[in-house]
mmCIF file of C-alpha atoms and ligand atoms in Angstrom:
data_model
loop_
_atom_site.group_PDB
_atom_site.id
_atom_site.type_symbol
_atom_site.label_atom_id
_atom_site.label_comp_id
_atom_site.label_asym_id
_atom_site.label_seq_id
_atom_site.Cartn_x
_atom_site.Cartn_y
_atom_site.Cartn_z
ATOM 1 C CA UNK A 1 5.813 -20.034 -16.358
ATOM 2 C CA UNK A 2 8.719 -18.129 -14.837
ATOM 3 C CA UNK A 3 8.351 -16.883 -11.278
ATOM 4 C CA UNK A 4 10.596 -15.069 -8.782
ATOM 5 C CA UNK A 5 10.488 -17.245 -5.683
ATOM 6 C CA UNK A 6 11.903 -16.498 -2.241
ATOM 7 C CA UNK A 7 13.642 -19.652 -0.983
ATOM 8 C CA UNK A 8 15.046 -18.082 2.187
ATOM 9 C CA UNK A 9 15.835 -14.583 3.453
ATOM 10 C CA UNK A 10 17.414 -12.584 0.587
ATOM 11 C CA UNK A 11 17.475 -15.718 -1.618
ATOM 12 C CA UNK A 12 15.298 -15.022 -4.695
ATOM 13 C CA UNK A 13 15.513 -17.459 -7.608
ATOM 14 C CA UNK A 14 13.837 -17.460 -10.999
ATOM 15 C CA UNK A 15 12.074 -20.817 -11.109
ATOM 16 C CA UNK A 16 9.972 -22.596 -13.708
ATOM 17 C CA UNK A 17 6.643 -23.401 -12.031
ATOM 18 C CA UNK A 18 3.237 -24.606 -13.314
ATOM 19 C CA UNK A 19 1.095 -21.835 -14.830
ATOM 20 C CA UNK A 20 -2.059 -21.509 -12.724
ATOM 21 C CA UNK A 21 -5.470 -22.177 -14.293
ATOM 22 C CA UNK A 22 -8.415 -19.795 -14.149
ATOM 23 C CA UNK A 23 -10.686 -21.777 -11.830
ATOM 24 C CA UNK A 24 -14.423 -21.158 -11.399
ATOM 25 C CA UNK A 25 -15.004 -17.505 -10.563
ATOM 26 C CA UNK A 26 -11.425 -16.598 -11.445
ATOM 27 C CA UNK A 27 -9.573 -14.514 -14.011
ATOM 28 C CA UNK A 28 -6.089 -15.512 -15.139
ATOM 29 C CA UNK A 29 -3.957 -12.367 -15.422
ATOM 30 C CA UNK A 30 -0.773 -12.074 -17.492
ATOM 31 C CA UNK A 31 1.206 -9.883 -15.082
ATOM 32 C CA UNK A 32 2.781 -6.767 -16.652
ATOM 33 C CA UNK A 33 3.893 -4.651 -13.689
ATOM 34 C CA UNK A 34 4.504 -5.387 -10.005
ATOM 35 C CA UNK A 35 5.432 -2.563 -7.637
ATOM 36 C CA UNK A 36 7.563 -3.624 -4.671
ATOM 37 C CA UNK A 37 5.997 -2.501 -1.403
ATOM 38 C CA UNK A 38 8.110 -1.930 1.726
ATOM 39 C CA UNK A 39 5.788 -4.446 3.398
ATOM 40 C CA UNK A 40 7.269 -7.076 1.013
ATOM 41 C CA UNK A 41 10.674 -6.446 2.562
ATOM 42 C CA UNK A 42 9.887 -8.106 5.857
ATOM 43 C CA UNK A 43 9.509 -11.513 4.291
ATOM 44 C CA UNK A 44 12.373 -10.836 1.878
ATOM 45 C CA UNK A 45 14.836 -9.690 4.544
ATOM 46 C CA UNK A 46 13.756 -11.747 7.554
ATOM 47 C CA UNK A 47 12.340 -14.896 5.942
ATOM 48 C CA UNK A 48 9.084 -14.409 7.850
ATOM 49 C CA UNK A 49 6.327 -11.777 8.089
ATOM 50 C CA UNK A 50 5.698 -10.865 11.748
ATOM 51 C CA UNK A 51 6.475 -14.446 12.724
ATOM 52 C CA UNK A 52 4.573 -16.172 9.889
ATOM 53 C CA UNK A 53 7.017 -18.388 7.970
ATOM 54 C CA UNK A 54 6.223 -19.521 4.389
ATOM 55 C CA UNK A 55 5.693 -23.256 3.978
ATOM 56 C CA UNK A 56 7.070 -23.206 0.400
ATOM 57 C CA UNK A 57 9.299 -20.982 -1.785
ATOM 58 C CA UNK A 58 7.059 -17.905 -1.979
ATOM 59 C CA UNK A 59 6.169 -15.761 -4.952
ATOM 60 C CA UNK A 60 5.931 -12.241 -3.513
ATOM 61 C CA UNK A 61 4.268 -9.106 -4.912
ATOM 62 C CA UNK A 62 0.778 -7.717 -4.300
ATOM 63 C CA UNK A 63 0.731 -4.368 -6.142
ATOM 64 C CA UNK A 64 0.191 -5.394 -9.735
ATOM 65 C CA UNK A 65 -1.555 -4.969 -13.049
ATOM 66 C CA UNK A 66 -1.676 -6.980 -16.239
ATOM 67 C CA UNK A 67 -3.858 -8.264 -19.050
ATOM 68 C CA UNK A 68 -6.660 -10.798 -18.926
ATOM 69 C CA UNK A 69 -5.246 -14.094 -20.249
ATOM 70 C CA UNK A 70 -8.206 -16.426 -19.608
ATOM 71 C CA UNK A 71 -11.581 -16.494 -17.869
ATOM 72 C CA UNK A 72 -12.766 -19.253 -15.587
ATOM 73 C CA UNK A 73 -16.155 -20.885 -16.148
ATOM 74 C CA UNK A 74 -19.057 -18.648 -15.030
ATOM 75 C CA UNK A 75 -16.920 -15.507 -15.498
ATOM 76 C CA UNK A 76 -18.070 -13.293 -18.364
ATOM 77 C CA UNK A 77 -15.440 -10.551 -18.471
ATOM 78 C CA UNK A 78 -13.418 -8.485 -18.891
ATOM 79 C CA UNK A 79 -12.501 -9.909 -22.321
ATOM 80 C CA UNK A 80 -9.154 -11.612 -22.894
ATOM 81 C CA UNK A 81 -6.486 -8.972 -23.603
ATOM 82 C CA UNK A 82 -8.079 -6.241 -21.463
ATOM 83 C CA UNK A 83 -5.598 -4.309 -19.278
ATOM 84 C CA UNK A 84 -6.684 -4.703 -15.662
ATOM 85 C CA UNK A 85 -5.889 -3.694 -12.096
ATOM 86 C CA UNK A 86 -6.417 -6.056 -9.167
ATOM 87 C CA UNK A 87 -7.294 -5.336 -5.540
ATOM 88 C CA UNK A 88 -5.230 -8.024 -3.780
ATOM 89 C CA UNK A 89 -7.353 -8.434 -0.660
ATOM 90 C CA UNK A 90 -9.638 -11.380 -1.333
ATOM 91 C CA UNK A 91 -12.445 -11.723 1.186
ATOM 92 C CA UNK A 92 -14.948 -14.546 1.628
ATOM 93 C CA UNK A 93 -18.101 -12.384 1.664
ATOM 94 C CA UNK A 94 -19.746 -14.816 4.092
ATOM 95 C CA UNK A 95 -18.203 -14.424 7.555
ATOM 96 C CA UNK A 96 -19.667 -12.135 10.227
ATOM 97 C CA UNK A 97 -16.960 -9.531 9.618
ATOM 98 C CA UNK A 98 -17.598 -9.419 5.858
ATOM 99 C CA UNK A 99 -21.344 -9.246 6.438
ATOM 100 C CA UNK A 100 -20.762 -6.273 8.750
ATOM 101 C CA UNK A 101 -19.050 -4.508 5.823
ATOM 102 C CA UNK A 102 -15.431 -4.882 6.936
ATOM 103 C CA UNK A 103 -14.243 -7.057 4.065
ATOM 104 C CA UNK A 104 -10.594 -6.049 4.539
ATOM 105 C CA UNK A 105 -10.725 -7.684 7.989
ATOM 106 C CA UNK A 106 -12.399 -10.878 6.728
ATOM 107 C CA UNK A 107 -11.735 -13.874 8.954
ATOM 108 C CA UNK A 108 -10.866 -15.938 5.864
ATOM 109 C CA UNK A 109 -8.937 -13.271 3.976
ATOM 110 C CA UNK A 110 -6.600 -14.366 1.193
ATOM 111 C CA UNK A 111 -3.813 -11.923 0.425
ATOM 112 C CA UNK A 112 -1.544 -12.895 -2.477
ATOM 113 C CA UNK A 113 2.092 -12.702 -1.321
ATOM 114 C CA UNK A 114 1.328 -13.086 2.372
ATOM 115 C CA UNK A 115 2.273 -16.561 3.481
ATOM 116 C CA UNK A 116 1.033 -19.025 2.322
ATOM 117 C CA UNK A 117 -0.563 -17.657 -0.850
ATOM 118 C CA UNK A 118 1.671 -16.869 -3.845
ATOM 119 C CA UNK A 119 1.732 -13.335 -5.217
ATOM 120 C CA UNK A 120 2.300 -11.654 -8.564
ATOM 121 C CA UNK A 121 6.071 -11.719 -9.228
ATOM 122 C CA UNK A 122 5.479 -14.244 -12.001
ATOM 123 C CA UNK A 123 4.194 -14.316 -15.543
ATOM 124 C CA UNK A 124 0.667 -15.265 -14.469
ATOM 125 C CA UNK A 125 -1.596 -15.144 -11.435
ATOM 126 C CA UNK A 126 -5.185 -16.364 -11.001
ATOM 127 C CA UNK A 127 -7.415 -13.827 -9.232
ATOM 128 C CA UNK A 128 -11.070 -13.860 -8.126
ATOM 129 C CA UNK A 129 -13.119 -11.991 -10.736
ATOM 130 C CA UNK A 130 -14.594 -9.621 -8.133
ATOM 131 C CA UNK A 131 -11.110 -8.200 -7.498
ATOM 132 C CA UNK A 132 -10.360 -7.464 -11.170
ATOM 133 C CA UNK A 133 -11.301 -4.230 -12.977
ATOM 134 C CA UNK A 134 -10.504 -2.939 -16.461
ATOM 135 C CA UNK A 135 -8.019 -0.076 -16.537
ATOM 136 C CA UNK A 136 -9.256 3.116 -18.181
ATOM 137 C CA UNK A 137 -7.860 3.902 -21.635
ATOM 138 C CA UNK A 138 -4.397 5.408 -21.568
ATOM 139 C CA UNK A 139 -3.543 4.307 -18.017
ATOM 140 C CA UNK A 140 -0.153 2.559 -17.955
ATOM 141 C CA UNK A 141 0.504 -0.815 -16.333
ATOM 142 C CA UNK A 142 2.775 0.964 -13.839
ATOM 143 C CA UNK A 143 -0.041 3.321 -12.808
ATOM 144 C CA UNK A 144 -2.326 0.277 -12.722
ATOM 145 C CA UNK A 145 -0.001 -1.478 -10.286
ATOM 146 C CA UNK A 146 -0.118 1.599 -8.054
ATOM 147 C CA UNK A 147 -3.896 1.398 -7.719
ATOM 148 C CA UNK A 148 -3.357 -0.847 -4.677
ATOM 149 C CA UNK A 149 -1.394 1.723 -2.613
ATOM 150 C CA UNK A 150 -3.820 4.395 -3.858
ATOM 151 C CA UNK A 151 -6.618 2.252 -2.413
ATOM 152 C CA UNK A 152 -4.747 2.168 0.901
ATOM 153 C CA UNK A 153 -4.714 5.977 0.806
ATOM 154 C CA UNK A 154 -8.420 6.180 -0.042
ATOM 155 C CA UNK A 155 -9.302 3.788 2.778
ATOM 156 C CA UNK A 156 -7.231 5.749 5.321
ATOM 157 C CA UNK A 157 -8.802 9.055 4.280
ATOM 158 C CA UNK A 158 -12.308 7.531 4.493
ATOM 159 C CA UNK A 159 -11.589 6.125 7.970
ATOM 160 C CA UNK A 160 -10.246 9.461 9.184
ATOM 161 C CA UNK A 161 -13.551 11.222 8.585
ATOM 162 C CA UNK A 162 -11.565 14.337 7.602
ATOM 163 C CA UNK A 163 -13.781 17.185 6.410
ATOM 164 C CA UNK A 164 -13.237 20.161 4.147
ATOM 165 C CA UNK A 165 -11.665 23.049 6.018
ATOM 166 C CA UNK A 166 -9.854 20.828 8.485
ATOM 167 C CA UNK A 167 -6.080 20.816 8.849
ATOM 168 C CA UNK A 168 -3.975 17.719 8.284
ATOM 169 C CA UNK A 169 -0.465 16.656 9.217
ATOM 170 C CA UNK A 170 1.294 13.810 7.435
ATOM 171 C CA UNK A 171 4.306 11.860 8.628
ATOM 172 C CA UNK A 172 6.224 10.221 5.787
ATOM 173 C CA UNK A 173 6.237 11.130 2.079
ATOM 174 C CA UNK A 174 6.775 7.627 0.737
ATOM 175 C CA UNK A 175 4.261 6.058 -1.624
ATOM 176 C CA UNK A 176 1.531 5.644 0.998
ATOM 177 C CA UNK A 177 2.017 9.156 2.395
ATOM 178 C CA UNK A 178 1.839 10.565 -1.117
ATOM 179 C CA UNK A 179 -1.260 8.496 -1.941
ATOM 180 C CA UNK A 180 -2.966 9.877 1.186
ATOM 181 C CA UNK A 181 -1.942 13.373 0.141
ATOM 182 C CA UNK A 182 -3.176 12.956 -3.443
ATOM 183 C CA UNK A 183 -6.549 11.676 -2.205
ATOM 184 C CA UNK A 184 -6.853 14.575 0.264
ATOM 185 C CA UNK A 185 -6.079 17.097 -2.461
ATOM 186 C CA UNK A 186 -8.556 15.458 -4.842
ATOM 187 C CA UNK A 187 -11.162 16.027 -2.115
ATOM 188 C CA UNK A 188 -10.270 19.694 -1.778
ATOM 189 C CA UNK A 189 -8.371 19.358 1.490
ATOM 190 C CA UNK A 190 -5.149 21.293 1.091
ATOM 191 C CA UNK A 191 -3.995 22.467 4.508
ATOM 192 C CA UNK A 192 -1.423 19.689 4.753
ATOM 193 C CA UNK A 193 1.712 19.911 6.893
ATOM 194 C CA UNK A 194 4.284 17.218 6.218
ATOM 195 C CA UNK A 195 7.401 15.748 7.824
ATOM 196 C CA UNK A 196 9.804 13.596 5.797
ATOM 197 C CA UNK A 197 13.466 13.015 6.703
ATOM 198 C CA UNK A 198 14.676 12.275 3.142
ATOM 199 C CA UNK A 199 15.238 15.640 1.481
ATOM 200 C CA UNK A 200 14.547 14.533 -2.112
ATOM 201 C CA UNK A 201 11.166 13.139 -1.011
ATOM 202 C CA UNK A 202 10.070 16.605 0.142
ATOM 203 C CA UNK A 203 10.120 18.025 -3.405
ATOM 204 C CA UNK A 204 6.979 16.417 -4.811
ATOM 205 C CA UNK A 205 4.722 17.316 -1.860
ATOM 206 C CA UNK A 206 6.152 20.842 -2.026
ATOM 207 C CA UNK A 207 5.256 21.040 -5.719
ATOM 208 C CA UNK A 208 1.736 19.849 -4.825
ATOM 209 C CA UNK A 209 1.386 22.739 -2.407
ATOM 210 C CA UNK A 210 1.830 21.094 0.998
ATOM 211 C CA UNK A 211 3.133 23.237 3.802
ATOM 212 C CA UNK A 212 4.819 23.672 6.094
ATOM 213 C CA UNK A 213 7.189 20.878 5.087
ATOM 214 C CA UNK A 214 9.898 19.783 7.499
ATOM 215 C CA UNK A 215 12.464 17.072 8.097
ATOM 216 C CA UNK A 216 10.917 15.967 11.393
ATOM 217 C CA UNK A 217 7.747 16.155 13.458
ATOM 218 C CA UNK A 218 9.654 18.311 15.951
ATOM 219 C CA UNK A 219 10.243 20.964 13.300
ATOM 220 C CA UNK A 220 6.509 20.971 12.581
ATOM 221 C CA UNK A 221 5.773 21.367 16.311
ATOM 222 C CA UNK A 222 8.316 24.208 16.486
ATOM 223 C CA UNK A 223 6.493 25.843 13.566
ATOM 224 C CA UNK A 224 3.264 25.717 15.583
ATOM 225 C CA UNK A 225 1.554 22.937 13.617
ATOM 226 C CA UNK A 226 -1.484 21.419 15.339
ATOM 227 C CA UNK A 227 -3.718 19.345 13.073
ATOM 228 C CA UNK A 228 -7.298 18.119 13.203
ATOM 229 C CA UNK A 229 -6.218 14.855 11.596
ATOM 230 C CA UNK A 230 -2.735 13.320 11.552
ATOM 231 C CA UNK A 231 -1.803 10.473 9.213
ATOM 232 C CA UNK A 232 1.202 8.349 10.258
ATOM 233 C CA UNK A 233 2.573 6.925 7.009
ATOM 234 C CA UNK A 234 6.268 6.504 7.794
ATOM 235 C CA UNK A 235 6.148 3.034 9.346
ATOM 236 C CA UNK A 236 8.514 4.143 12.106
ATOM 237 C CA UNK A 237 7.312 2.754 15.438
ATOM 238 C CA UNK A 238 8.246 6.035 17.171
ATOM 239 C CA UNK A 239 6.080 8.004 14.773
ATOM 240 C CA UNK A 240 2.849 6.883 16.461
ATOM 241 C CA UNK A 241 3.644 9.089 19.475
ATOM 242 C CA UNK A 242 4.936 11.812 17.167
ATOM 243 C CA UNK A 243 1.606 11.798 15.337
ATOM 244 C CA UNK A 244 -0.227 12.138 18.665
ATOM 245 C CA UNK A 245 1.924 15.143 19.568
ATOM 246 C CA UNK A 246 0.871 16.867 16.335
ATOM 247 C CA UNK A 247 -2.861 16.342 16.905
ATOM 248 C CA UNK A 248 -5.078 19.062 18.374
ATOM 249 C CA UNK A 249 -7.404 18.340 21.321
ATOM 250 C CA UNK A 250 -10.236 16.021 20.215
ATOM 251 C CA UNK A 251 -8.248 15.322 17.059
ATOM 252 C CA UNK A 252 -7.726 12.090 15.209
ATOM 253 C CA UNK A 253 -4.648 10.034 14.433
ATOM 254 C CA UNK A 254 -4.737 7.451 11.665
ATOM 255 C CA UNK A 255 -1.866 4.944 11.703
ATOM 256 C CA UNK A 256 -1.442 3.824 8.102
ATOM 257 C CA UNK A 257 2.232 2.816 8.115
ATOM 258 C CA UNK A 258 3.087 -0.605 9.518
ATOM 259 C CA UNK A 259 5.105 0.202 12.646
ATOM 260 C CA UNK A 260 8.552 -1.319 12.540
ATOM 261 C CA UNK A 261 9.536 -2.889 14.872
ATOM 262 C CA UNK A 262 6.019 -4.066 15.743
ATOM 263 C CA UNK A 263 6.083 -2.907 19.370
ATOM 264 C CA UNK A 264 4.849 0.656 19.879
ATOM 265 C CA UNK A 265 5.089 2.674 23.089
ATOM 266 C CA UNK A 266 3.833 6.186 23.716
ATOM 267 C CA UNK A 267 3.317 8.640 26.543
ATOM 268 C CA UNK A 268 -0.340 8.056 27.325
ATOM 269 C CA UNK A 269 -0.801 11.553 28.752
ATOM 270 C CA UNK A 270 -0.777 12.916 25.184
ATOM 271 C CA UNK A 271 -3.813 11.057 23.765
ATOM 272 C CA UNK A 272 -5.519 10.990 27.181
ATOM 273 C CA UNK A 273 -5.390 14.713 27.926
ATOM 274 C CA UNK A 274 -6.346 15.529 24.340
ATOM 275 C CA UNK A 275 -8.981 12.803 24.161
ATOM 276 C CA UNK A 276 -7.597 11.678 20.813
ATOM 277 C CA UNK A 277 -9.197 9.093 18.585
ATOM 278 C CA UNK A 278 -6.472 6.775 17.287
ATOM 279 C CA UNK A 279 -7.377 4.557 14.334
ATOM 280 C CA UNK A 280 -5.261 1.773 12.882
ATOM 281 C CA UNK A 281 -5.975 1.440 9.165
ATOM 282 C CA UNK A 282 -5.740 -1.986 7.519
ATOM 283 C CA UNK A 283 -5.009 -2.223 3.777
ATOM 284 C CA UNK A 284 -8.203 -1.203 1.898
ATOM 285 C CA UNK A 285 -11.763 -2.267 1.176
ATOM 286 C CA UNK A 286 -14.014 -1.400 -1.702
ATOM 287 C CA UNK A 287 -11.628 1.240 -3.012
ATOM 288 C CA UNK A 288 -11.052 -0.135 -6.503
ATOM 289 C CA UNK A 289 -13.867 1.828 -8.193
ATOM 290 C CA UNK A 290 -12.860 5.146 -6.659
ATOM 291 C CA UNK A 291 -9.147 4.568 -7.338
ATOM 292 C CA UNK A 292 -9.830 3.768 -10.988
ATOM 293 C CA UNK A 293 -12.113 6.774 -11.325
ATOM 294 C CA UNK A 294 -9.561 9.136 -9.751
ATOM 295 C CA UNK A 295 -6.892 7.867 -12.133
ATOM 296 C CA UNK A 296 -9.146 7.579 -15.181
ATOM 297 C CA UNK A 297 -10.456 11.151 -14.896
ATOM 298 C CA UNK A 298 -6.947 12.492 -14.337
ATOM 299 C CA UNK A 299 -7.840 13.780 -10.851
ATOM 300 C CA UNK A 300 -4.812 11.816 -9.658
ATOM 301 C CA UNK A 301 -1.743 11.140 -11.793
ATOM 302 C CA UNK A 302 -0.012 8.023 -10.451
ATOM 303 C CA UNK A 303 2.347 8.266 -13.428
ATOM 304 C CA UNK A 304 4.053 11.138 -11.567
ATOM 305 C CA UNK A 305 5.273 8.747 -8.870
ATOM 306 C CA UNK A 306 9.053 8.309 -9.308
ATOM 307 C CA UNK A 307 9.751 4.660 -10.115
ATOM 308 C CA UNK A 308 12.639 2.501 -11.338
ATOM 309 C CA UNK A 309 11.993 -0.408 -13.668
ATOM 310 C CA UNK A 310 13.399 -3.926 -13.294
ATOM 311 C CA UNK A 311 13.117 -7.210 -15.185
ATOM 312 C CA UNK A 312 11.856 -10.311 -13.338
ATOM 313 C CA UNK A 313 15.463 -11.573 -13.107
ATOM 314 C CA UNK A 314 16.292 -8.376 -11.191
ATOM 315 C CA UNK A 315 13.664 -8.917 -8.488
ATOM 316 C CA UNK A 316 16.324 -9.132 -5.744
ATOM 317 C CA UNK A 317 17.799 -5.819 -6.967
ATOM 318 C CA UNK A 318 14.354 -4.252 -6.876
ATOM 319 C CA UNK A 319 13.938 -5.462 -3.270
ATOM 320 C CA UNK A 320 17.371 -4.120 -2.280
ATOM 321 C CA UNK A 321 16.652 -0.758 -3.937
ATOM 322 C CA UNK A 322 13.394 -0.565 -1.954
ATOM 323 C CA UNK A 323 15.307 -1.299 1.261
ATOM 324 C CA UNK A 324 17.881 1.412 0.479
ATOM 325 C CA UNK A 325 15.094 4.065 0.230
ATOM 326 C CA UNK A 326 16.797 6.318 -2.338
ATOM 327 C CA UNK A 327 15.332 9.805 -2.509
ATOM 328 C CA UNK A 328 14.649 9.683 -6.245
ATOM 329 C CA UNK A 329 12.544 6.487 -6.198
ATOM 330 C CA UNK A 330 9.300 5.717 -4.383
ATOM 331 C CA UNK A 331 8.615 2.352 -5.993
ATOM 332 C CA UNK A 332 10.731 -0.262 -7.733
ATOM 333 C CA UNK A 333 8.575 -1.827 -10.448
ATOM 334 C CA UNK A 334 9.229 -5.309 -11.842
ATOM 335 C CA UNK A 335 8.002 -6.252 -15.328
ATOM 336 C CA UNK A 336 7.575 -10.053 -15.392
HETATM 337 ZN ZN1 ZN B 401 1.543 -2.623 -0.607
HETATM 338 ZN ZN1 ZN B 402 -15.179 -12.918 5.286
#
């Protein structure tokens, strides 16, 4: 099969590699859409992910959908040809952390596209059957690929414990910020203040009824915003303190974005005097059913997310477009 493999930083080549088999307990998926996540950029740009260096030319991509191509022995569905979404966080189900219900933090977690496991920027990928679900009728492969970031949003909202009637502030209107917002709105929470520096990215949340909407957290503070729950979705390492500044006393801050650079500093008097609860959210767990239901019932329309399409040969372009953060695109989507 053809695969886009990263040989070194910014060196993506289309290689012919062996097509994987559907092993026991696995489903072989013919990949149809892969959304490029900003978290893919670290490996692409730096040649390592927070210090972890691939031991082989890596196939990246973890936000994907496709069709069932084959079933491993002891797997009885979905039938070959079924359009499917995949939750790319593959836990062991046996370790103490899994048994405590925190499968996303599994001690033996396998995450396709994180070194050393290959991801989905290829014609085929073998996935554990428990991570594969049929897409509802009429849901596109692009929307199917975006079920992963939607799951990240669902998980963050669940962790936050946010209740109806509470106020929310959001930093960052990229894909993850918008997924958090869509989940909040689907739950009837609509007092959402938002800060996003890229002007074009403020239009969609405005159309969804967020407000006030500003270019920076400081503008929100100047407008008197003080939220029960603040979601940091920008991935800016300075935004962790900014989120704390927007939280009301006894409020909560959920850090969903991956701070870049990794080191975060903040004035401890802010969370200390306000007795804030600060939660770091990690990917998602058990969100596939809810994500598929929200999309299938039309409660959330992932098709509204502005995307640009690329062929597999254009994977490097899709990565570069993601790095450039244009206002009119939230995800570059590769069709292998
Ligand atoms: Zn992602
Ligand atoms: Zn485990």
